[in-house]
């Protein structure tokens, strides 16, 4: 939302029309960008609602892919925090100051109501930070949404952790059992092959955007 004092009228003079929907480029609108996006930013709803008092409102849905640094040391029991920063680098803070319309708790409640809960990630927390970013000795208003997501580990426990533990328990049982040396060697080879297959599955499941390998991988 923003104010345009040059676009006002008296509804009584225009058949009690108090608001009108117009193309977004009819009047000035604040150009905003998502800093962390890695794909092209598009929206099909390039319209705005203009109120009789000069108040402008534009709701534009986006589906974007963001870049995020992952810390997978505790995989698959990890919690990731990614930022979604909205800024306008065409106008410095002396000309344009961005403010959030909703509080962090309200945004958290609305996000949880529409979030898909049957995926790998569980939406746990949302915080909002209003800050100023310096570029070329000028300050620009930035709003950052910190999104915390917790991984659901059930699938990894069933497919990786439990089979790995079972293999090593069998390994110790055979190693200290009464079997002959030839049987122990054959079983050890089978253990190595099974562990190698689990390592391949683990390698395909792990994200590659992390500096430290996970404990389970080590």
mmCIF file of C-alpha atoms in Angstrom:
data_model
loop_
_atom_site.group_PDB
_atom_site.id
_atom_site.type_symbol
_atom_site.label_atom_id
_atom_site.label_comp_id
_atom_site.label_asym_id
_atom_site.label_seq_id
_atom_site.Cartn_x
_atom_site.Cartn_y
_atom_site.Cartn_z
ATOM 1 C CA UNK A 1 0.000 0.000 0.000
ATOM 2 C CA UNK A 2 1.119 3.573 -0.655
ATOM 3 C CA UNK A 3 -0.378 7.050 -0.909
ATOM 4 C CA UNK A 4 -0.823 9.134 -4.057
ATOM 5 C CA UNK A 5 -2.082 12.612 -3.068
ATOM 6 C CA UNK A 6 -2.521 13.598 -6.742
ATOM 7 C CA UNK A 7 -5.121 10.875 -7.434
ATOM 8 C CA UNK A 8 -8.081 11.776 -5.227
ATOM 9 C CA UNK A 9 -11.754 12.520 -5.887
ATOM 10 C CA UNK A 10 -15.063 12.975 -4.124
ATOM 11 C CA UNK A 11 -17.221 9.829 -4.520
ATOM 12 C CA UNK A 12 -20.398 11.910 -4.455
ATOM 13 C CA UNK A 13 -19.345 13.603 -7.674
ATOM 14 C CA UNK A 14 -18.847 10.250 -9.455
ATOM 15 C CA UNK A 15 -21.897 8.113 -8.693
ATOM 16 C CA UNK A 16 -20.502 7.135 -5.246
ATOM 17 C CA UNK A 17 -17.554 5.304 -6.826
ATOM 18 C CA UNK A 18 -14.996 5.086 -4.023
ATOM 19 C CA UNK A 19 -12.439 2.768 -5.640
ATOM 20 C CA UNK A 20 -11.350 1.657 -9.099
ATOM 21 C CA UNK A 21 -9.046 -1.079 -10.442
ATOM 22 C CA UNK A 22 -6.390 0.153 -12.865
ATOM 23 C CA UNK A 23 -3.301 -1.269 -14.608
ATOM 24 C CA UNK A 24 -0.239 -1.018 -12.415
ATOM 25 C CA UNK A 25 1.531 1.374 -14.799
ATOM 26 C CA UNK A 26 -1.302 3.933 -14.753
ATOM 27 C CA UNK A 27 0.254 5.755 -11.789
ATOM 28 C CA UNK A 28 3.585 5.515 -10.034
ATOM 29 C CA UNK A 29 4.125 2.335 -8.069
ATOM 30 C CA UNK A 30 7.104 1.339 -5.913
ATOM 31 C CA UNK A 31 9.442 -1.035 -7.782
ATOM 32 C CA UNK A 32 10.375 -3.853 -5.379
ATOM 33 C CA UNK A 33 12.712 -6.793 -5.882
ATOM 34 C CA UNK A 34 13.399 -10.086 -4.113
ATOM 35 C CA UNK A 35 17.150 -10.128 -3.497
ATOM 36 C CA UNK A 36 17.642 -13.902 -3.101
ATOM 37 C CA UNK A 37 15.682 -14.955 -6.171
ATOM 38 C CA UNK A 38 17.490 -17.057 -8.782
ATOM 39 C CA UNK A 39 14.783 -17.239 -11.445
ATOM 40 C CA UNK A 40 12.922 -14.620 -13.422
ATOM 41 C CA UNK A 41 10.375 -12.670 -11.434
ATOM 42 C CA UNK A 42 6.941 -12.702 -13.076
ATOM 43 C CA UNK A 43 3.361 -11.969 -12.087
ATOM 44 C CA UNK A 44 0.177 -11.973 -14.150
ATOM 45 C CA UNK A 45 -1.737 -9.661 -11.798
ATOM 46 C CA UNK A 46 -0.272 -6.293 -12.765
ATOM 47 C CA UNK A 47 -3.160 -4.270 -11.386
ATOM 48 C CA UNK A 48 -3.724 -1.876 -8.529
ATOM 49 C CA UNK A 49 -6.786 -0.676 -6.602
ATOM 50 C CA UNK A 50 -7.023 3.104 -6.245
ATOM 51 C CA UNK A 51 -9.162 4.508 -3.425
ATOM 52 C CA UNK A 52 -10.852 7.904 -3.539
ATOM 53 C CA UNK A 53 -8.518 9.225 -0.821
ATOM 54 C CA UNK A 54 -5.409 8.434 -2.875
ATOM 55 C CA UNK A 55 -4.597 5.141 -1.146
ATOM 56 C CA UNK A 56 -3.178 2.574 -3.598
ATOM 57 C CA UNK A 57 -3.151 -1.165 -3.039
ATOM 58 C CA UNK A 58 -1.449 -3.798 -5.171
ATOM 59 C CA UNK A 59 -1.450 -7.540 -4.469
ATOM 60 C CA UNK A 60 0.899 -9.487 -6.731
ATOM 61 C CA UNK A 61 1.464 -13.222 -6.206
ATOM 62 C CA UNK A 62 4.871 -14.654 -7.131
ATOM 63 C CA UNK A 63 6.293 -18.146 -7.301
ATOM 64 C CA UNK A 64 10.046 -17.786 -6.983
ATOM 65 C CA UNK A 65 13.076 -19.969 -6.351
ATOM 66 C CA UNK A 66 15.438 -18.595 -3.711
ATOM 67 C CA UNK A 67 19.066 -19.289 -2.932
ATOM 68 C CA UNK A 68 19.786 -20.347 0.640
ATOM 69 C CA UNK A 69 22.898 -21.510 2.518
ATOM 70 C CA UNK A 70 22.217 -24.857 4.164
ATOM 71 C CA UNK A 71 23.836 -26.219 7.330
ATOM 72 C CA UNK A 72 23.363 -29.997 7.183
ATOM 73 C CA UNK A 73 25.677 -31.051 10.020
ATOM 74 C CA UNK A 74 22.720 -32.610 11.898
ATOM 75 C CA UNK A 75 21.043 -34.115 8.810
ATOM 76 C CA UNK A 76 18.340 -35.490 8.857
ATOM 77 C CA UNK A 77 17.506 -33.793 12.173
ATOM 78 C CA UNK A 78 18.395 -30.329 10.902
ATOM 79 C CA UNK A 79 16.558 -27.012 10.944
ATOM 80 C CA UNK A 80 17.243 -24.527 8.159
ATOM 81 C CA UNK A 81 16.706 -20.769 8.130
ATOM 82 C CA UNK A 82 16.377 -18.988 4.791
ATOM 83 C CA UNK A 83 15.892 -15.297 4.081
ATOM 84 C CA UNK A 84 13.484 -13.616 1.704
ATOM 85 C CA UNK A 85 14.545 -9.976 1.376
ATOM 86 C CA UNK A 86 12.375 -7.376 -0.366
ATOM 87 C CA UNK A 87 13.991 -4.096 -1.368
ATOM 88 C CA UNK A 88 13.854 -1.267 -3.873
ATOM 89 C CA UNK A 89 17.286 -0.155 -5.026
ATOM 90 C CA UNK A 90 15.968 2.583 -7.327
ATOM 91 C CA UNK A 91 15.017 4.916 -4.480
ATOM 92 C CA UNK A 92 17.186 5.546 -1.399
ATOM 93 C CA UNK A 93 15.751 5.586 2.087
ATOM 94 C CA UNK A 94 15.355 9.354 1.940
ATOM 95 C CA UNK A 95 12.716 8.862 -0.800
ATOM 96 C CA UNK A 96 11.193 5.445 -0.031
ATOM 97 C CA UNK A 97 10.827 3.679 3.320
ATOM 98 C CA UNK A 98 9.320 0.184 3.326
ATOM 99 C CA UNK A 99 7.184 -1.029 6.232
ATOM 100 C CA UNK A 100 5.466 -4.349 6.858
ATOM 101 C CA UNK A 101 1.696 -4.400 6.796
ATOM 102 C CA UNK A 102 1.404 -7.395 9.142
ATOM 103 C CA UNK A 103 3.286 -8.396 12.245
ATOM 104 C CA UNK A 104 5.465 -11.494 12.357
ATOM 105 C CA UNK A 105 2.846 -13.423 14.359
ATOM 106 C CA UNK A 106 0.084 -12.547 11.888
ATOM 107 C CA UNK A 107 2.249 -13.556 8.920
ATOM 108 C CA UNK A 108 3.203 -16.762 10.726
ATOM 109 C CA UNK A 109 -0.432 -17.644 11.346
ATOM 110 C CA UNK A 110 -1.477 -16.906 7.755
ATOM 111 C CA UNK A 111 1.479 -18.861 6.341
ATOM 112 C CA UNK A 112 0.738 -21.925 8.459
ATOM 113 C CA UNK A 113 -2.872 -21.929 7.270
ATOM 114 C CA UNK A 114 -1.871 -22.261 3.597
ATOM 115 C CA UNK A 115 1.391 -24.200 3.895
ATOM 116 C CA UNK A 116 1.413 -27.726 2.435
ATOM 117 C CA UNK A 117 1.987 -30.037 5.389
ATOM 118 C CA UNK A 118 2.590 -33.304 3.530
ATOM 119 C CA UNK A 119 6.092 -32.510 2.254
ATOM 120 C CA UNK A 120 9.573 -33.088 3.628
ATOM 121 C CA UNK A 121 9.736 -29.778 5.502
ATOM 122 C CA UNK A 122 7.772 -28.458 8.469
ATOM 123 C CA UNK A 123 7.263 -24.693 8.705
ATOM 124 C CA UNK A 124 8.308 -23.715 12.249
ATOM 125 C CA UNK A 125 8.921 -19.978 12.536
ATOM 126 C CA UNK A 126 8.792 -16.657 10.700
ATOM 127 C CA UNK A 127 10.417 -13.407 11.805
ATOM 128 C CA UNK A 128 10.534 -10.017 10.099
ATOM 129 C CA UNK A 129 13.480 -7.609 10.150
ATOM 130 C CA UNK A 130 13.324 -4.031 8.863
ATOM 131 C CA UNK A 131 16.800 -2.752 8.075
ATOM 132 C CA UNK A 132 18.847 -0.425 5.895
ATOM 133 C CA UNK A 133 21.394 -1.713 3.372
ATOM 134 C CA UNK A 134 24.193 0.555 2.216
ATOM 135 C CA UNK A 135 25.044 0.697 -1.488
ATOM 136 C CA UNK A 136 27.354 3.369 -2.951
ATOM 137 C CA UNK A 137 27.111 5.503 0.220
ATOM 138 C CA UNK A 138 23.312 5.434 0.067
ATOM 139 C CA UNK A 139 20.932 3.646 2.391
ATOM 140 C CA UNK A 140 18.105 1.540 0.964
ATOM 141 C CA UNK A 141 15.136 0.222 2.911
ATOM 142 C CA UNK A 142 15.024 -3.597 3.118
ATOM 143 C CA UNK A 143 12.481 -5.942 4.688
ATOM 144 C CA UNK A 144 13.777 -9.449 5.423
ATOM 145 C CA UNK A 145 11.582 -12.438 6.197
ATOM 146 C CA UNK A 146 13.527 -15.137 8.080
ATOM 147 C CA UNK A 147 11.832 -18.477 7.398
ATOM 148 C CA UNK A 148 12.710 -21.460 9.603
ATOM 149 C CA UNK A 149 11.999 -24.964 8.312
ATOM 150 C CA UNK A 150 12.450 -28.259 10.147
ATOM 151 C CA UNK A 151 13.115 -31.440 8.187
ATOM 152 C CA UNK A 152 10.892 -34.448 8.807
ATOM 153 C CA UNK A 153 13.401 -37.289 9.458
ATOM 154 C CA UNK A 154 11.042 -40.284 9.448
ATOM 155 C CA UNK A 155 11.789 -41.366 5.877
ATOM 156 C CA UNK A 156 15.559 -41.096 6.375
ATOM 157 C CA UNK A 157 15.387 -43.046 9.638
ATOM 158 C CA UNK A 158 13.544 -45.912 7.947
ATOM 159 C CA UNK A 159 15.632 -45.955 4.757
ATOM 160 C CA UNK A 160 19.117 -45.095 6.039
ATOM 161 C CA UNK A 161 19.689 -45.072 9.781
ATOM 162 C CA UNK A 162 17.891 -48.275 10.754
ATOM 163 C CA UNK A 163 19.354 -50.384 7.894
ATOM 164 C CA UNK A 164 22.838 -49.063 8.672
ATOM 165 C CA UNK A 165 22.506 -49.919 12.363
ATOM 166 C CA UNK A 166 21.162 -53.362 11.473
ATOM 167 C CA UNK A 167 24.118 -54.044 9.177
ATOM 168 C CA UNK A 168 26.691 -53.144 11.819
ATOM 169 C CA UNK A 169 24.910 -55.130 14.499
ATOM 170 C CA UNK A 170 24.994 -58.149 12.206
ATOM 171 C CA UNK A 171 28.636 -57.405 11.506
ATOM 172 C CA UNK A 172 29.530 -57.545 15.200
ATOM 173 C CA UNK A 173 27.378 -60.644 15.758
ATOM 174 C CA UNK A 174 29.144 -62.542 12.975
ATOM 175 C CA UNK A 175 32.582 -61.255 13.949
ATOM 176 C CA UNK A 176 32.321 -62.607 17.490
ATOM 177 C CA UNK A 177 30.205 -65.627 16.577
ATOM 178 C CA UNK A 178 31.240 -69.273 16.245
ATOM 179 C CA UNK A 179 31.239 -69.214 12.433
ATOM 180 C CA UNK A 180 34.251 -70.314 10.434
ATOM 181 C CA UNK A 181 36.719 -67.845 8.998
ATOM 182 C CA UNK A 182 35.486 -68.417 5.441
ATOM 183 C CA UNK A 183 31.877 -67.703 6.424
ATOM 184 C CA UNK A 184 32.946 -64.551 8.264
ATOM 185 C CA UNK A 185 34.850 -63.287 5.208
ATOM 186 C CA UNK A 186 31.885 -63.931 2.913
ATOM 187 C CA UNK A 187 29.527 -62.142 5.283
ATOM 188 C CA UNK A 188 31.942 -59.228 5.662
ATOM 189 C CA UNK A 189 31.951 -58.807 1.878
ATOM 190 C CA UNK A 190 28.145 -58.754 1.909
ATOM 191 C CA UNK A 191 28.241 -56.132 4.683
ATOM 192 C CA UNK A 192 30.609 -53.971 2.638
ATOM 193 C CA UNK A 193 28.366 -54.201 -0.413
ATOM 194 C CA UNK A 194 25.295 -53.304 1.636
ATOM 195 C CA UNK A 195 27.065 -50.362 3.266
ATOM 196 C CA UNK A 196 28.201 -49.150 -0.150
ATOM 197 C CA UNK A 197 24.621 -49.177 -1.443
ATOM 198 C CA UNK A 198 23.440 -47.205 1.595
ATOM 199 C CA UNK A 199 26.293 -44.736 1.052
ATOM 200 C CA UNK A 200 25.139 -44.200 -2.549
ATOM 201 C CA UNK A 201 21.561 -43.619 -1.378
ATOM 202 C CA UNK A 202 22.814 -41.181 1.272
ATOM 203 C CA UNK A 203 24.957 -39.316 -1.253
ATOM 204 C CA UNK A 204 21.957 -38.851 -3.565
ATOM 205 C CA UNK A 205 19.810 -37.596 -0.673
ATOM 206 C CA UNK A 206 22.226 -35.027 0.733
ATOM 207 C CA UNK A 207 22.202 -31.432 -0.555
ATOM 208 C CA UNK A 208 25.480 -30.216 -1.998
ATOM 209 C CA UNK A 209 25.282 -26.585 -0.819
ATOM 210 C CA UNK A 210 27.008 -27.020 2.524
ATOM 211 C CA UNK A 211 30.608 -26.527 3.657
ATOM 212 C CA UNK A 212 30.556 -29.149 6.429
ATOM 213 C CA UNK A 213 29.496 -32.747 5.722
ATOM 214 C CA UNK A 214 26.776 -34.211 7.946
ATOM 215 C CA UNK A 215 27.621 -36.418 10.897
ATOM 216 C CA UNK A 216 25.717 -39.346 9.365
ATOM 217 C CA UNK A 217 27.803 -39.086 6.199
ATOM 218 C CA UNK A 218 31.063 -39.056 8.169
#
